[in-house]
Amino acid sequence: MRIGDLADGMTRGVEGIAASVSETFMEPVVRLGVTGLSRAGKTVFITSLVANLLDRGRMPQLRAAASGAIVSAYLRPQPDNTVPRFDYEAHLAAMTGSEPHWPDSTRAVSELRLSLKVRPGGLGSIFGAVTGPRTIHVDIVDYPGEWLLDLALMDKDYAEWAADTLGRLDQRPGSEGFVAALGGVDPGAPFDEATAQMLAARFTEALNIAREAGFSDCTPGRFLLPGEMAGSPVLTFAPLPVPGGSTPRGSLWREMERRYEAYKREVVKPFFRDHFSRIDRQVVLVDALGAIHAGPRAVEDLRRAMTEILGAFRPGRNAWLTRFLMGKRVEKILFAATKADHLHHSQHARLTSIMQALMKDARRRADFAGADTAAMAIAALRATVEETREQRGESYDCVRGTLMSTGRQTALYPGELPEDPALLLEPARDGAEDWLDGDYQVMHFAPARLTLKPGEGPPHIRLDKAAEFLLGDRLR
């Protein structure tokens, strides 16, 4: 395996040198990774970002757009012939058609290339006057957040992973069936395929229920998105308690251990070799409001997931990844709390503060350093309007939109987020079951019917600010 890691690392190093030469003498490429935790809206984010870079009328905080430095933007065939293309046109039609609806989620890796002709500024304008606008390619790579979290498994053997996973079951809803199934199993008994399949099914069911309830760290990720691997031995294992006696060859424990190691080798590692190792910039979309609504334990789970993610982006702590990446690092990481349109703008700063506090704590716990990181609250597609309502002499800042469940227009007052993020993070860290001083409501709004003027992309909240952080320095 070490020889294979070294060979992979040398390949990555050669690709990195080739990319540097290409950027110097040809057309630079920025590979932007987009992932999300627990239904945070990756497809909507990518679709709206591309639409608003093609038609930049709503992008004043992207300086290259506001200054007119971006001369034109257009879609090009992607360079990876074996990766599915992100279906931008179908997703945009779903969001902006006469009967708008949220597009289907992507459940595997996909890619899209957006090319921008940019007029150089500053010192580059001297050369730009001679050579004209330069072309910058943005390759957007969409992949499930659960796959990113899988990287943490590479640092754990089966016994460590099993103990960690079992230790968190009582903090999550939906694990009762799996716990009951474990009670009738002896890890040291001879392996039986029917038992393995039953345990894997109950474990997968528990992961799905936890994700539906707003929990973020639901690994192994391919258990939730198995695709063509469904039913294969590499996805047919589960955490077992450490047996009290021996675990001879042919025991249930040994086979579960073997399949866990196979999962790391044959599922996790190829993903990072083929996709993760080539990313330059990364945005991680987070449904922070959904986690807050789900309660303190979901918020603590979100913080844990963010810690694992930041650890993944610091290869120095991971020997195999250090050899694999040959020193290459992701340059920028944005944690974006989505669905900011579910709050009145007066609370956006509080949501951003909560994200910043989560990220700060995750940075400290992961001992992270290297990339430029940021946190903000955004809505890639604004589905609501704001209004203030009076009730019993009190004013409430609300948002109004069309409910997914009924199709009717409804005004929502979700409750007040605290000014001090510690009022949420400390109960979460202490294992509280419920919030003491708040009831934070979440409703699911359908996209609104849109009438777009020429040159305008879909309405959003701070998507231009996110684009400036992720891409702005490369567009000057």
Short mmCIF file of C-alpha atoms in Angstrom, two decimals:
data_model
loop_
_atom_site.label_atom_id
_atom_site.label_comp_id
_atom_site.label_asym_id
_atom_site.label_seq_id
_atom_site.Cartn_x
_atom_site.Cartn_y
_atom_site.Cartn_z
CA MET A 1 0.00 0.00 0.00
CA ARG A 2 2.87 2.38 0.73
CA ILE A 3 4.25 1.86 -2.80
CA GLY A 4 0.78 2.53 -4.18
CA ASP A 5 0.43 5.66 -2.06
CA LEU A 6 3.80 6.89 -3.26
CA ALA A 7 2.89 6.27 -6.88
CA ASP A 8 -0.42 8.08 -6.44
CA GLY A 9 1.39 10.94 -4.73
CA MET A 10 3.94 11.23 -7.53
CA THR A 11 1.09 11.34 -10.04
CA ARG A 12 -0.57 14.12 -8.06
CA GLY A 13 2.74 15.97 -7.90
CA VAL A 14 3.25 15.75 -11.66
CA GLU A 15 -0.33 16.93 -12.22
CA GLY A 16 0.31 19.85 -9.87
CA ILE A 17 3.43 20.90 -11.78
CA ALA A 18 1.58 20.58 -15.08
CA ALA A 19 -1.25 22.71 -13.72
CA SER A 20 1.19 25.42 -12.62
CA VAL A 21 2.82 25.51 -16.05
CA SER A 22 -0.64 25.60 -17.66
CA GLU A 23 -1.71 28.53 -15.48
CA THR A 24 1.44 30.48 -16.31
CA PHE A 25 1.38 30.05 -20.06
CA MET A 26 -2.18 29.05 -20.92
CA GLU A 27 -5.64 29.35 -19.34
CA PRO A 28 -5.83 28.99 -15.54
CA VAL A 29 -8.26 26.53 -13.99
CA VAL A 30 -9.86 26.78 -10.55
CA ARG A 31 -11.44 23.57 -9.26
CA LEU A 32 -14.23 24.49 -6.85
CA GLY A 33 -15.55 21.67 -4.67
CA VAL A 34 -19.15 21.99 -3.51
CA THR A 35 -20.54 19.72 -0.83
CA GLY A 36 -23.27 19.90 1.77
CA LEU A 37 -24.35 18.40 5.05
CA SER A 38 -27.84 17.03 5.60
CA ARG A 39 -29.83 18.54 2.71
CA ALA A 40 -28.20 21.95 2.73
CA GLY A 41 -29.01 22.64 -0.95
CA LYS A 42 -25.96 21.81 -3.08
CA THR A 43 -27.87 21.57 -6.34
CA VAL A 44 -29.61 24.89 -5.80
CA PHE A 45 -26.33 26.56 -4.80
CA ILE A 46 -24.45 25.41 -7.90
CA THR A 47 -27.33 26.22 -10.25
CA SER A 48 -27.86 29.71 -8.85
CA LEU A 49 -24.12 30.44 -8.69
CA VAL A 50 -23.65 29.54 -12.34
CA ALA A 51 -26.78 31.44 -13.41
CA ASN A 52 -25.62 34.54 -11.53
CA LEU A 53 -22.13 34.34 -13.02
CA LEU A 54 -23.61 34.07 -16.51
CA ASP A 55 -25.97 37.02 -15.85
CA ARG A 56 -24.31 39.19 -13.22
CA GLY A 57 -26.91 41.87 -12.53
CA ARG A 58 -27.40 40.67 -8.95
CA MET A 59 -23.69 40.27 -8.07
CA PRO A 60 -22.54 43.70 -6.76
CA GLN A 61 -20.27 42.23 -4.06
CA LEU A 62 -18.31 40.23 -6.62
CA ARG A 63 -15.84 42.97 -7.48
CA ALA A 64 -14.92 41.62 -10.91
CA ALA A 65 -18.61 41.73 -11.84
CA ALA A 66 -19.28 45.17 -10.34
CA SER A 67 -16.24 46.70 -12.06
CA GLY A 68 -17.01 45.16 -15.43
CA ALA A 69 -13.78 43.13 -15.39
CA ILE A 70 -15.75 40.03 -16.38
CA VAL A 71 -16.33 40.55 -20.08
CA SER A 72 -18.33 37.38 -20.70
CA ALA A 73 -19.16 34.00 -19.21
CA TYR A 74 -20.19 30.78 -20.90
CA LEU A 75 -20.44 27.04 -20.29
CA ARG A 76 -17.85 24.72 -21.82
CA PRO A 77 -17.51 20.92 -22.00
CA GLN A 78 -15.94 19.62 -18.83
CA PRO A 79 -12.43 18.13 -19.03
CA ASP A 80 -13.24 14.88 -17.16
CA ASN A 81 -14.81 12.55 -19.68
CA THR A 82 -15.72 9.88 -17.12
CA VAL A 83 -17.56 12.14 -14.64
CA PRO A 84 -21.28 12.90 -15.19
CA ARG A 85 -22.07 16.48 -16.16
CA PHE A 86 -24.01 18.54 -13.63
CA ASP A 87 -27.42 18.99 -15.27
CA TYR A 88 -27.49 22.77 -14.98
CA GLU A 89 -30.16 23.41 -17.59
CA ALA A 90 -32.70 20.99 -16.08
CA HIS A 91 -32.09 22.28 -12.55
CA LEU A 92 -32.44 25.91 -13.64
CA ALA A 93 -35.69 25.11 -15.45
CA ALA A 94 -37.04 23.48 -12.27
CA MET A 95 -36.20 26.57 -10.17
CA THR A 96 -37.35 29.26 -12.59
CA GLY A 97 -40.12 27.67 -14.66
CA SER A 98 -43.81 28.57 -14.67
CA GLU A 99 -44.39 25.98 -11.91
CA PRO A 100 -41.15 26.30 -9.93
CA HIS A 101 -40.01 23.46 -7.71
CA TRP A 102 -36.81 22.41 -6.03
CA PRO A 103 -34.61 20.27 -8.31
CA ASP A 104 -33.77 16.70 -7.44
CA SER A 105 -30.68 16.27 -5.29
CA THR A 106 -27.53 14.93 -6.90
CA ARG A 107 -26.45 11.65 -5.32
CA ALA A 108 -23.01 11.17 -6.85
CA VAL A 109 -20.09 13.17 -8.19
CA SER A 110 -20.85 15.52 -11.07
CA GLU A 111 -18.99 18.37 -12.70
CA LEU A 112 -19.56 21.54 -14.73
CA ARG A 113 -17.10 23.93 -16.39
CA LEU A 114 -17.86 27.66 -16.46
CA SER A 115 -15.42 29.81 -18.45
CA LEU A 116 -15.00 33.52 -17.75
CA LYS A 117 -13.29 36.09 -19.98
CA VAL A 118 -11.71 38.57 -17.59
CA ARG A 119 -10.07 41.92 -18.29
CA PRO A 120 -6.94 42.10 -16.07
CA GLY A 121 -6.69 44.86 -13.50
CA GLY A 122 -3.75 46.45 -11.69
CA LEU A 123 -0.33 45.50 -13.04
CA GLY A 124 -1.96 42.84 -15.19
CA SER A 125 -3.81 45.54 -17.11
CA ILE A 126 -0.52 46.62 -18.70
CA PHE A 127 -0.19 43.20 -20.32
CA GLY A 128 -3.95 42.94 -20.80
CA ALA A 129 -3.89 45.98 -23.05
CA VAL A 130 -1.67 44.01 -25.39
CA THR A 131 -3.06 40.49 -25.05
CA GLY A 132 -6.71 41.30 -24.34
CA PRO A 133 -8.99 39.54 -21.82
CA ARG A 134 -7.78 36.22 -20.45
CA THR A 135 -9.94 33.13 -19.97
CA ILE A 136 -10.33 31.52 -16.54
CA HIS A 137 -12.05 28.17 -16.22
CA VAL A 138 -14.00 27.32 -13.07
CA ASP A 139 -14.55 23.58 -12.79
CA ILE A 140 -17.32 23.00 -10.23
CA VAL A 141 -17.20 19.55 -8.63
CA ASP A 142 -20.37 18.49 -6.82
CA TYR A 143 -20.14 15.61 -4.35
CA PRO A 144 -22.08 14.42 -1.27
CA GLY A 145 -20.95 15.73 2.11
CA GLU A 146 -21.16 12.25 3.62
CA TRP A 147 -18.30 11.21 1.34
CA LEU A 148 -16.11 14.02 2.64
CA LEU A 149 -16.76 12.96 6.24
CA ASP A 150 -15.60 9.46 5.33
CA LEU A 151 -12.01 10.71 5.27
CA ALA A 152 -11.97 10.63 9.07
CA LEU A 153 -12.34 6.84 8.86
CA MET A 154 -8.86 6.58 7.38
CA ASP A 155 -7.36 7.47 10.77
CA LYS A 156 -9.37 4.84 12.66
CA ASP A 157 -9.20 1.07 12.78
CA TYR A 158 -12.38 -0.95 13.07
CA ALA A 159 -12.31 -1.18 16.88
CA GLU A 160 -11.89 2.60 17.26
CA TRP A 161 -14.62 3.39 14.74
CA ALA A 162 -17.03 0.88 16.26
CA ALA A 163 -16.51 2.17 19.81
CA ASP A 164 -16.92 5.79 18.68
CA THR A 165 -20.08 5.04 16.68
CA LEU A 166 -21.72 2.93 19.37
CA GLY A 167 -20.91 5.58 21.97
CA ARG A 168 -23.03 8.14 20.11
CA LEU A 169 -26.10 6.01 19.45
CA ASP A 170 -27.93 7.09 22.59
CA GLN A 171 -27.62 10.72 21.45
CA ARG A 172 -29.54 10.09 18.24
CA PRO A 173 -33.11 9.15 17.38
CA GLY A 174 -33.86 5.99 15.44
CA SER A 175 -31.09 3.75 16.79
CA GLU A 176 -33.38 1.53 18.87
CA GLY A 177 -33.79 -1.12 16.18
CA PHE A 178 -30.05 -1.47 15.64
CA VAL A 179 -29.31 -1.57 19.39
CA ALA A 180 -31.94 -4.29 19.84
CA ALA A 181 -30.42 -6.29 16.99
CA LEU A 182 -26.96 -6.04 18.57
CA GLY A 183 -28.30 -7.46 21.81
CA GLY A 184 -28.83 -10.86 20.22
CA VAL A 185 -25.44 -11.11 18.53
CA ASP A 186 -22.13 -12.55 19.76
CA PRO A 187 -19.22 -10.79 17.97
CA GLY A 188 -16.99 -13.80 18.62
CA ALA A 189 -19.41 -16.31 17.07
CA PRO A 190 -18.76 -17.82 13.62
CA PHE A 191 -19.58 -15.43 10.79
CA ASP A 192 -23.02 -15.73 9.23
CA GLU A 193 -23.97 -13.72 6.13
CA ALA A 194 -27.62 -13.41 7.12
CA THR A 195 -26.59 -11.86 10.45
CA ALA A 196 -24.23 -9.43 8.72
CA GLN A 197 -26.93 -8.33 6.29
CA MET A 198 -29.45 -7.88 9.08
CA LEU A 199 -27.06 -5.76 11.17
CA ALA A 200 -26.02 -3.66 8.16
CA ALA A 201 -29.68 -3.04 7.28
CA ARG A 202 -30.58 -1.96 10.82
CA PHE A 203 -27.47 0.23 11.01
CA THR A 204 -28.26 1.88 7.66
CA GLU A 205 -31.81 2.50 8.84
CA ALA A 206 -30.46 4.23 11.96
CA LEU A 207 -28.18 6.44 9.86
CA ASN A 208 -31.04 7.48 7.59
CA ILE A 209 -33.31 8.34 10.53
CA ALA A 210 -30.54 10.40 12.13
CA ARG A 211 -29.99 12.32 8.91
CA GLU A 212 -33.72 12.97 8.52
CA ALA A 213 -33.75 14.28 12.12
CA GLY A 214 -31.09 16.89 11.28
CA PHE A 215 -27.87 15.14 12.32
CA SER A 216 -24.82 15.75 10.16
CA ASP A 217 -22.13 13.16 10.89
CA CYS A 218 -23.76 10.10 9.33
CA THR A 219 -20.90 7.92 8.19
CA PRO A 220 -20.03 5.69 6.39
CA GLY A 221 -21.44 7.94 3.69
CA ARG A 222 -22.00 5.25 1.03
CA PHE A 223 -24.46 3.51 3.34
CA LEU A 224 -26.78 6.46 2.65
CA LEU A 225 -25.93 6.72 -1.06
CA PRO A 226 -24.95 3.20 -2.13
CA GLY A 227 -25.62 3.46 -5.85
CA GLU A 228 -24.31 0.44 -7.75
CA MET A 229 -22.62 -0.84 -4.56
CA ALA A 230 -25.92 -1.62 -2.82
CA GLY A 231 -25.85 -5.10 -1.35
CA SER A 232 -22.11 -5.60 -1.85
CA PRO A 233 -19.94 -6.94 1.00
CA VAL A 234 -18.10 -3.62 1.17
CA LEU A 235 -21.38 -2.04 2.38
CA THR A 236 -22.44 -4.97 4.54
CA PHE A 237 -20.84 -4.31 7.90
CA ALA A 238 -21.80 -2.58 11.14
CA PRO A 239 -20.17 -1.54 14.41
CA LEU A 240 -19.93 -4.30 17.02
CA PRO A 241 -19.07 -4.04 20.72
CA VAL A 242 -15.61 -5.30 21.59
CA PRO A 243 -15.99 -9.00 22.42
CA GLY A 244 -15.05 -10.16 25.86
CA GLY A 245 -13.23 -13.26 24.61
CA SER A 246 -11.17 -14.11 21.58
CA THR A 247 -12.03 -13.26 17.97
CA PRO A 248 -10.77 -16.23 15.94
CA ARG A 249 -10.54 -16.26 12.19
CA GLY A 250 -13.94 -16.71 10.65
CA SER A 251 -15.72 -14.89 13.49
CA LEU A 252 -18.30 -12.17 12.93
CA TRP A 253 -15.95 -9.55 14.40
CA ARG A 254 -13.10 -10.48 12.08
CA GLU A 255 -15.28 -10.36 8.98
CA MET A 256 -16.80 -7.00 9.97
CA GLU A 257 -13.28 -5.71 10.51
CA ARG A 258 -12.18 -7.01 7.10
CA ARG A 259 -15.12 -5.37 5.32
CA TYR A 260 -14.56 -2.07 7.13
CA GLU A 261 -10.93 -2.01 5.95
CA ALA A 262 -12.11 -2.90 2.44
CA TYR A 263 -14.52 0.05 2.55
CA LYS A 264 -11.66 2.41 3.35
CA ARG A 265 -9.41 0.90 0.69
CA GLU A 266 -11.90 0.40 -2.14
CA VAL A 267 -14.44 3.19 -1.59
CA VAL A 268 -12.96 6.05 0.43
CA LYS A 269 -9.47 6.12 -1.01
CA PRO A 270 -10.44 6.15 -4.71
CA PHE A 271 -12.79 9.09 -4.14
CA PHE A 272 -10.03 11.20 -2.61
CA ARG A 273 -7.55 10.10 -5.23
CA ASP A 274 -9.80 10.94 -8.18
CA HIS A 275 -11.64 14.03 -6.90
CA PHE A 276 -10.73 15.47 -3.51
CA SER A 277 -6.98 15.70 -4.12
CA ARG A 278 -7.51 17.99 -7.12
CA ILE A 279 -9.74 20.62 -5.44
CA ASP A 280 -8.40 24.20 -5.07
CA ARG A 281 -11.32 25.88 -3.30
CA GLN A 282 -14.12 24.33 -1.25
CA VAL A 283 -17.56 25.41 -0.06
CA VAL A 284 -19.32 23.34 2.61
CA LEU A 285 -23.05 24.08 2.79
CA VAL A 286 -24.67 23.63 6.20
CA ASP A 287 -28.32 23.62 7.22
CA ALA A 288 -27.57 25.25 10.56
CA LEU A 289 -31.18 26.31 11.05
CA GLY A 290 -32.31 22.72 10.63
CA ALA A 291 -29.80 21.56 13.24
CA ILE A 292 -30.91 24.29 15.67
CA HIS A 293 -34.52 23.29 15.15
CA ALA A 294 -33.61 19.63 15.80
CA GLY A 295 -32.10 20.52 19.17
CA PRO A 296 -28.81 20.73 21.10
CA ARG A 297 -27.64 17.24 20.20
CA ALA A 298 -27.97 17.96 16.48
CA VAL A 299 -25.98 21.18 16.93
CA GLU A 300 -23.24 19.28 18.75
CA ASP A 301 -23.24 16.71 15.95
CA LEU A 302 -22.86 19.54 13.44
CA ARG A 303 -19.88 20.90 15.35
CA ARG A 304 -18.33 17.44 15.35
CA ALA A 305 -18.87 17.15 11.59
CA MET A 306 -17.24 20.53 10.97
CA THR A 307 -14.27 19.42 13.07
CA GLU A 308 -13.91 16.26 11.00
CA ILE A 309 -14.14 18.28 7.78
CA LEU A 310 -11.44 20.74 8.80
CA GLY A 311 -9.28 17.82 9.85
CA ALA A 312 -9.74 16.38 6.37
CA PHE A 313 -8.37 19.57 4.84
CA ARG A 314 -5.21 19.41 6.92
CA PRO A 315 -3.26 16.48 5.48
CA GLY A 316 -0.26 17.02 7.77
CA ARG A 317 -2.05 15.08 10.50
CA ASN A 318 -2.67 12.13 8.26
CA ALA A 319 0.37 10.21 7.04
CA TRP A 320 -1.26 8.50 4.05
CA LEU A 321 -2.92 11.72 2.88
CA THR A 322 0.32 13.70 3.24
CA ARG A 323 2.12 11.24 0.96
CA PHE A 324 -0.85 11.20 -1.36
CA LEU A 325 -1.22 14.97 -1.86
CA MET A 326 2.52 15.71 -2.01
CA GLY A 327 2.07 19.01 -0.14
CA LYS A 328 -0.95 20.28 -2.12
CA ARG A 329 -3.52 22.09 0.03
CA VAL A 330 -6.95 23.55 -0.52
CA GLU A 331 -6.52 27.33 -0.56
CA LYS A 332 -9.93 28.52 0.66
CA ILE A 333 -12.78 26.88 2.58
CA LEU A 334 -16.18 28.51 3.05
CA PHE A 335 -18.74 27.19 5.54
CA ALA A 336 -22.06 28.65 4.40
CA ALA A 337 -25.25 28.44 6.46
CA THR A 338 -27.96 28.09 3.83
CA LYS A 339 -31.64 29.06 3.91
CA ALA A 340 -30.96 32.52 5.31
CA ASP A 341 -34.20 33.54 3.59
CA HIS A 342 -36.03 31.61 6.33
CA LEU A 343 -35.02 34.45 8.67
CA HIS A 344 -35.67 38.18 8.58
CA HIS A 345 -32.50 40.05 7.64
CA SER A 346 -32.32 41.44 11.18
CA GLN A 347 -31.24 37.97 12.33
CA HIS A 348 -28.73 37.17 9.59
CA ALA A 349 -25.81 38.54 11.61
CA ARG A 350 -26.74 36.20 14.46
CA LEU A 351 -26.81 33.19 12.17
CA THR A 352 -23.41 34.19 10.80
CA SER A 353 -22.07 34.55 14.36
CA ILE A 354 -23.26 31.04 15.19
CA MET A 355 -21.49 29.66 12.12
CA GLN A 356 -18.32 31.56 12.97
CA ALA A 357 -18.40 30.20 16.52
CA LEU A 358 -18.90 26.65 15.25
CA MET A 359 -16.02 27.07 12.83
CA LYS A 360 -13.75 28.64 15.45
CA ASP A 361 -14.32 25.76 17.81
CA ALA A 362 -13.85 23.23 15.01
CA ARG A 363 -10.57 24.88 14.00
CA ARG A 364 -9.28 24.64 17.54
CA ARG A 365 -10.33 21.00 17.96
CA ALA A 366 -8.92 19.98 14.60
CA ASP A 367 -5.68 21.90 15.23
CA PHE A 368 -6.24 23.28 11.77
CA ALA A 369 -3.99 25.67 9.88
CA GLY A 370 -3.18 26.41 6.27
CA ALA A 371 -6.24 27.43 4.27
CA ASP A 372 -8.12 30.71 4.38
CA THR A 373 -11.48 29.98 5.98
CA ALA A 374 -14.72 31.95 6.37
CA ALA A 375 -18.32 31.49 7.50
CA MET A 376 -21.43 33.33 6.35
CA ALA A 377 -25.21 33.05 6.04
CA ILE A 378 -26.59 32.81 2.49
CA ALA A 379 -29.61 31.81 0.44
CA ALA A 380 -28.69 30.63 -3.05
CA LEU A 381 -32.29 31.12 -4.20
CA ARG A 382 -34.46 33.50 -2.23
CA ALA A 383 -37.90 31.91 -1.72
CA THR A 384 -39.45 34.41 0.71
CA VAL A 385 -40.18 38.09 1.22
CA GLU A 386 -39.94 39.96 4.50
CA GLU A 387 -42.71 41.66 6.42
CA THR A 388 -43.41 42.92 9.93
CA ARG A 389 -46.64 41.89 11.66
CA GLU A 390 -48.36 43.23 14.74
CA GLN A 391 -49.87 40.89 17.30
CA ARG A 392 -51.14 41.92 20.74
CA GLY A 393 -49.20 45.14 20.59
CA GLU A 394 -45.92 43.41 19.66
CA SER A 395 -44.06 43.68 16.34
CA TYR A 396 -42.65 40.52 14.77
CA ASP A 397 -40.19 40.44 11.87
CA CYS A 398 -41.43 37.60 9.65
CA VAL A 399 -40.77 35.97 6.30
CA ARG A 400 -43.57 34.98 3.97
CA GLY A 401 -43.53 32.29 1.31
CA THR A 402 -45.35 29.32 -0.19
CA LEU A 403 -45.34 26.24 2.02
CA MET A 404 -44.19 23.02 0.39
CA SER A 405 -46.74 20.98 2.31
CA THR A 406 -49.89 22.96 1.45
CA GLY A 407 -49.01 25.27 -1.44
CA ARG A 408 -50.44 28.18 0.55
CA GLN A 409 -48.80 31.49 1.37
CA THR A 410 -47.78 31.66 5.04
CA ALA A 411 -45.91 34.15 7.20
CA LEU A 412 -43.37 32.61 9.60
CA TYR A 413 -41.83 34.03 12.73
CA PRO A 414 -39.18 31.38 13.49
CA GLY A 415 -38.13 32.74 16.88
CA GLU A 416 -35.15 34.82 17.94
CA LEU A 417 -31.68 33.43 17.58
CA PRO A 418 -29.48 34.48 20.51
CA GLU A 419 -26.99 37.31 20.08
CA ASP A 420 -24.41 35.25 21.96
CA PRO A 421 -23.72 31.93 20.14
CA ALA A 422 -22.61 30.41 23.46
CA LEU A 423 -26.26 30.23 24.50
CA LEU A 424 -26.65 27.55 21.81
CA LEU A 425 -23.20 25.97 21.78
CA GLU A 426 -22.79 25.42 25.51
CA PRO A 427 -26.04 23.43 26.00
CA ALA A 428 -25.08 21.46 22.88
CA ARG A 429 -21.64 20.71 24.28
CA ASP A 430 -23.13 19.72 27.64
CA GLY A 431 -25.50 17.18 26.07
CA ALA A 432 -28.79 18.98 26.78
CA GLU A 433 -31.85 17.35 25.26
CA ASP A 434 -33.82 20.56 24.59
CA TRP A 435 -33.35 24.31 24.48
CA LEU A 436 -34.31 26.02 27.72
CA ASP A 437 -35.07 29.51 26.44
CA GLY A 438 -36.04 29.18 22.81
CA ASP A 439 -38.22 27.37 20.32
CA TYR A 440 -36.74 27.69 16.85
CA GLN A 441 -39.19 26.81 14.09
CA VAL A 442 -38.40 25.74 10.54
CA MET A 443 -40.81 25.53 7.63
CA HIS A 444 -40.11 24.30 4.12
CA PHE A 445 -40.85 26.89 1.45
CA ALA A 446 -41.26 26.24 -2.25
CA PRO A 447 -39.39 28.45 -4.73
CA ALA A 448 -41.32 31.55 -5.74
CA ARG A 449 -42.40 32.35 -9.29
CA LEU A 450 -39.80 34.62 -10.85
CA THR A 451 -39.80 37.34 -13.47
CA LEU A 452 -36.16 37.91 -14.34
CA LYS A 453 -35.00 41.02 -16.19
CA PRO A 454 -32.36 40.67 -18.92
CA GLY A 455 -28.92 40.33 -17.35
CA GLU A 456 -30.25 39.18 -13.97
CA GLY A 457 -29.74 35.80 -12.36
CA PRO A 458 -32.10 34.33 -9.75
CA PRO A 459 -32.57 36.35 -6.52
CA HIS A 460 -30.31 35.32 -3.65
CA ILE A 461 -28.81 36.45 -0.36
CA ARG A 462 -25.02 36.99 -0.28
CA LEU A 463 -24.23 34.59 -3.07
CA ASP A 464 -22.11 37.38 -4.56
CA LYS A 465 -20.19 37.69 -1.28
CA ALA A 466 -19.58 33.93 -1.26
CA ALA A 467 -18.35 34.09 -4.88
CA GLU A 468 -15.99 36.96 -4.00
CA PHE A 469 -14.43 34.95 -1.18
CA LEU A 470 -14.10 31.77 -3.25
CA LEU A 471 -13.09 33.20 -6.64
CA GLY A 472 -12.51 36.94 -6.35
CA ASP A 473 -8.72 36.84 -6.13
CA ARG A 474 -8.50 34.73 -9.28
CA LEU A 475 -10.65 37.17 -11.29
CA ARG A 476 -8.43 40.22 -10.87
#
